[in-house]
Short mmCIF file of C-alpha atoms in Angstrom, two decimals:
data_model
loop_
_atom_site.label_atom_id
_atom_site.label_comp_id
_atom_site.label_asym_id
_atom_site.label_seq_id
_atom_site.Cartn_x
_atom_site.Cartn_y
_atom_site.Cartn_z
CA GLU Y 25 107.97 121.57 71.81
CA THR Y 26 104.91 119.42 71.93
CA GLY Y 27 102.25 119.49 69.18
CA VAL Y 28 99.58 119.40 71.87
CA THR Y 29 99.37 122.35 74.23
CA GLN Y 30 97.36 122.53 77.41
CA THR Y 31 96.44 125.51 79.54
CA PRO Y 32 96.61 126.20 82.36
CA ARG Y 33 99.46 123.99 83.53
CA HIS Y 34 98.40 124.40 87.13
CA LEU Y 35 94.99 125.22 88.54
CA VAL Y 36 93.74 125.53 92.10
CA MET Y 37 90.00 125.89 92.46
CA GLY Y 38 87.40 125.80 95.18
CA MET Y 39 84.56 123.33 95.16
CA THR Y 40 82.06 126.01 94.14
CA ASN Y 41 84.15 127.43 91.30
CA LYS Y 42 83.68 127.00 87.58
CA LYS Y 43 86.81 126.69 85.49
CA SER Y 44 87.88 125.23 82.18
CA LEU Y 45 90.89 123.36 80.88
CA LYS Y 46 91.90 124.04 77.31
CA CYS Y 47 93.71 121.84 74.83
CA GLU Y 48 94.88 122.63 71.32
CA GLN Y 49 96.60 120.30 68.88
CA HIS Y 50 98.71 121.45 65.94
CA LEU Y 51 99.22 118.04 64.38
CA GLY Y 52 96.24 117.87 62.02
CA HIS Y 53 94.77 114.95 63.90
CA ASN Y 54 91.09 114.05 63.85
CA ALA Y 55 90.67 112.59 67.35
CA MET Y 56 91.18 114.17 70.75
CA TYR Y 57 91.10 112.71 74.25
CA TRP Y 58 90.90 113.61 77.92
CA TYR Y 59 92.65 111.33 80.41
CA LYS Y 60 92.73 111.62 84.19
CA GLN Y 61 95.74 110.51 86.17
CA SER Y 62 95.54 110.46 89.95
CA ALA Y 63 98.00 109.10 92.47
CA LYS Y 64 95.86 106.16 93.45
CA LYS Y 65 94.62 105.02 90.06
CA PRO Y 66 96.10 104.27 86.66
CA LEU Y 67 95.59 106.52 83.67
CA GLU Y 68 91.86 106.70 83.06
CA LEU Y 69 90.28 107.50 79.72
CA MET Y 70 87.53 110.05 80.24
CA PHE Y 71 86.35 111.24 76.82
CA VAL Y 72 87.11 110.62 73.18
CA TYR Y 73 86.16 112.89 70.31
CA ASN Y 74 86.45 111.59 66.78
CA PHE Y 75 85.83 114.19 64.06
CA LYS Y 76 84.29 116.45 66.74
CA GLU Y 77 81.79 113.77 67.74
CA GLN Y 78 81.99 112.25 71.19
CA THR Y 79 82.58 108.52 70.81
CA GLU Y 80 83.49 107.64 74.38
CA ASN Y 81 82.24 108.79 77.75
CA ASN Y 82 83.78 106.50 80.28
CA SER Y 83 81.16 106.92 83.03
CA VAL Y 84 82.48 110.35 83.90
CA PRO Y 85 80.47 112.42 86.43
CA SER Y 86 78.48 115.28 84.98
CA ARG Y 87 80.56 117.83 86.89
CA PHE Y 88 83.06 117.28 84.05
CA SER Y 89 81.69 118.62 80.79
CA PRO Y 90 83.74 118.29 77.59
CA GLU Y 91 83.43 120.51 74.55
CA CYS Y 92 85.01 120.00 71.14
CA PRO Y 93 84.22 122.95 68.84
CA ASN Y 94 86.52 121.70 66.09
CA SER Y 95 89.08 118.98 65.55
CA SER Y 96 91.91 121.15 66.88
CA HIS Y 97 90.42 122.31 70.17
CA LEU Y 98 89.11 120.49 73.18
CA PHE Y 99 87.86 121.88 76.47
CA LEU Y 100 87.04 120.34 79.80
CA HIS Y 101 84.60 122.47 81.78
CA LEU Y 102 84.75 121.94 85.52
CA HIS Y 103 82.07 122.82 88.07
CA THR Y 104 81.32 121.86 91.66
CA LEU Y 105 84.30 119.54 91.80
CA GLN Y 106 85.32 117.47 94.81
CA PRO Y 107 88.75 117.21 96.43
CA GLU Y 108 89.08 113.67 95.05
CA ASP Y 109 88.99 115.17 91.55
CA SER Y 110 92.44 116.60 92.17
CA ALA Y 111 94.66 114.97 89.56
CA LEU Y 112 96.72 115.48 86.46
CA TYR Y 113 94.47 115.92 83.43
CA LEU Y 114 96.10 114.97 80.17
CA CYS Y 115 94.86 115.91 76.74
CA ALA Y 116 95.94 113.90 73.70
CA SER Y 117 95.34 113.64 70.00
CA SER Y 118 95.79 111.04 67.29
CA GLN Y 119 94.95 110.32 63.69
CA VAL Y 120 92.36 107.56 63.62
CA GLY Y 121 91.35 105.38 60.73
CA ALA Y 122 94.81 104.11 59.77
CA LEU Y 123 95.62 101.50 62.38
CA PHE Y 124 98.78 100.20 60.80
CA SER Y 125 100.55 103.43 60.12
CA GLY Y 126 102.02 103.79 63.58
CA ASN Y 127 99.53 106.52 64.29
CA THR Y 128 100.33 107.01 67.89
CA ILE Y 129 98.63 109.21 70.43
CA TYR Y 130 100.43 112.39 71.39
CA PHE Y 131 99.95 114.00 74.76
CA GLY Y 132 100.08 117.52 76.06
CA GLU Y 133 102.09 118.36 79.14
CA GLY Y 134 99.04 118.07 81.37
CA SER Y 135 97.10 120.33 83.69
CA TRP Y 136 97.67 119.79 87.39
CA LEU Y 137 94.35 120.39 89.12
CA THR Y 138 93.93 120.86 92.85
CA VAL Y 139 90.46 121.17 94.32
CA VAL Y 140 90.33 122.76 97.77
CA ALA S 18 88.88 92.64 83.11
CA GLN S 19 92.22 94.30 82.87
CA LYS S 20 93.41 94.44 79.29
CA ILE S 21 96.93 95.73 79.85
CA THR S 22 98.95 94.20 82.67
CA GLN S 23 102.24 95.53 83.93
CA THR S 24 103.33 93.28 86.76
CA GLN S 25 106.31 95.32 87.96
CA PRO S 26 105.20 98.30 90.03
CA GLY S 27 108.82 99.35 90.55
CA MET S 28 112.29 98.39 89.37
CA PHE S 29 115.82 99.37 90.35
CA VAL S 30 118.54 98.97 87.75
CA GLN S 31 122.22 99.88 87.74
CA GLU S 32 123.25 102.53 85.23
CA LYS S 33 124.49 101.15 81.88
CA GLU S 34 122.69 97.85 82.35
CA ALA S 35 119.88 96.74 80.07
CA VAL S 36 116.38 96.63 81.52
CA THR S 37 113.22 94.83 80.44
CA LEU S 38 109.80 96.17 81.41
CA ASP S 39 107.02 93.61 81.15
CA CYS S 40 103.66 94.09 79.49
CA THR S 41 100.97 91.58 78.64
CA TYR S 42 97.71 92.38 76.92
CA ASP S 43 94.37 90.84 76.24
CA THR S 44 92.32 91.33 73.10
CA SER S 45 90.24 89.29 70.70
CA ASP S 46 90.65 91.82 67.91
CA PRO S 47 93.22 90.64 65.31
CA SER S 48 94.08 94.26 64.52
CA TYR S 49 95.60 96.28 67.33
CA GLY S 50 98.54 98.47 68.16
CA LEU S 51 100.84 98.50 71.16
CA PHE S 52 102.67 101.52 72.56
CA TRP S 53 105.12 102.42 75.27
CA TYR S 54 105.25 105.82 76.92
CA LYS S 55 107.64 107.40 79.39
CA GLN S 56 106.40 109.81 82.02
CA PRO S 57 109.04 111.75 83.99
CA SER S 58 108.17 113.56 87.19
CA SER S 59 107.14 116.65 85.22
CA GLY S 60 104.04 114.76 84.09
CA GLU S 61 104.33 114.84 80.32
CA MET S 62 103.76 111.58 78.48
CA ILE S 63 106.50 110.89 75.98
CA PHE S 64 105.90 108.41 73.16
CA LEU S 65 108.71 105.86 72.88
CA ILE S 66 107.81 103.06 70.50
CA TYR S 67 104.95 101.46 68.57
CA GLN S 68 104.25 97.89 67.41
CA GLY S 69 101.40 96.94 65.10
CA SER S 70 99.80 93.52 65.47
CA TYR S 71 100.69 92.60 61.90
CA ASP S 72 104.25 93.87 62.00
CA GLN S 73 106.63 91.02 61.24
CA GLN S 74 109.64 92.50 62.97
CA ASN S 75 110.08 93.83 66.47
CA ALA S 76 110.04 97.61 66.62
CA THR S 77 113.22 99.47 67.53
CA GLU S 78 113.85 103.15 68.25
CA GLY S 79 117.39 103.97 69.30
CA ARG S 80 118.00 102.40 72.71
CA TYR S 81 114.40 101.17 72.89
CA SER S 82 113.19 97.91 71.42
CA LEU S 83 109.92 96.09 71.80
CA ASN S 84 110.03 92.33 72.32
CA PHE S 85 106.74 91.39 70.67
CA GLN S 86 105.59 87.82 71.29
CA LYS S 87 102.17 87.63 69.72
CA ALA S 88 101.27 84.11 70.77
CA ARG S 89 102.03 84.96 74.38
CA LYS S 90 100.36 88.37 74.05
CA SER S 91 103.35 90.11 75.47
CA ALA S 92 105.04 93.35 74.41
CA ASN S 93 107.99 93.93 76.69
CA LEU S 94 110.07 97.09 76.42
CA VAL S 95 113.83 96.67 76.43
CA ILE S 96 116.05 99.65 77.19
CA SER S 97 119.69 99.05 76.39
CA ALA S 98 122.54 100.80 78.21
CA SER S 99 120.31 102.53 80.74
CA GLN S 100 121.00 106.12 81.73
CA LEU S 101 120.12 108.17 84.81
CA GLY S 102 117.66 110.13 82.68
CA ASP S 103 115.68 106.95 82.05
CA SER S 104 114.33 107.11 85.59
CA ALA S 105 110.58 107.63 85.13
CA MET S 106 107.22 105.89 84.98
CA TYR S 107 106.73 103.69 81.94
CA PHE S 108 103.32 102.86 80.56
CA CYS S 109 102.30 100.16 78.13
CA ALA S 110 99.20 100.92 76.07
CA MET S 111 97.03 99.27 73.47
CA ARG S 112 94.83 100.65 70.72
CA GLU S 113 91.67 98.67 70.07
CA GLY S 114 89.34 99.63 67.32
CA SER S 115 89.98 102.95 65.68
CA ASP S 116 90.18 105.48 68.47
CA LYS S 117 90.29 103.94 71.93
CA ILE S 118 93.63 103.59 73.70
CA ILE S 119 93.94 102.04 77.14
CA PHE S 120 96.90 102.06 79.48
CA GLY S 121 98.44 99.74 82.01
CA LYS S 122 99.16 100.78 85.60
CA GLY S 123 102.76 101.57 84.83
CA THR S 124 106.19 100.60 86.11
CA ARG S 125 108.37 103.05 87.99
CA LEU S 126 111.96 102.63 86.88
CA HIS S 127 114.83 103.86 89.02
CA ILE S 128 118.30 103.97 87.49
CA LEU S 129 121.05 103.81 90.11
CA PRO S 130 124.40 105.56 89.61
#
């Protein structure tokens, strides 16, 4: 059982829909991440939240809107997506600030998104 | 510029043989961490092993070991006695700074019976 849970696991949405992906971590970590993984590109870092503050926005289009209400929850709000946004979206968490403690990044099982 | 390079897009290995997956990295930061993850077809990313830049010894976790050559900036993953269940994508990753982790393009490993 993973310490990072993502819902839904699978989502099919139309280009005019509004939906959200949810991520929750039970590991007591202080940083959370959204990654995008598509068939044609390597794993791409989208957003990083450190102590609920966004510290990284990797040139992500505004149709993806992250929200981090607290250090345990992270959302990715989706609106007016394109078919090329179809991908696996992975949420992750880690404990930052202690680089040499083997503080790895733990992933959820991912949300498979299909935009039709 | 690519910071994590995995030069093997795919590999085929006979079951029970050892396999080495290559990873080179580029950073000017003296403090960094290196990771390997396994991703089966289900999509989940499974943490395998970690190596800190100041660690004196190579990391080992069961059948996994990390061949860390700092001067060459390489962090190859070695899997001993491969099993059919090892067939998956394998990603090398690096932590720079406090919270940013970047990944290589991955190597797809196929274990043959």
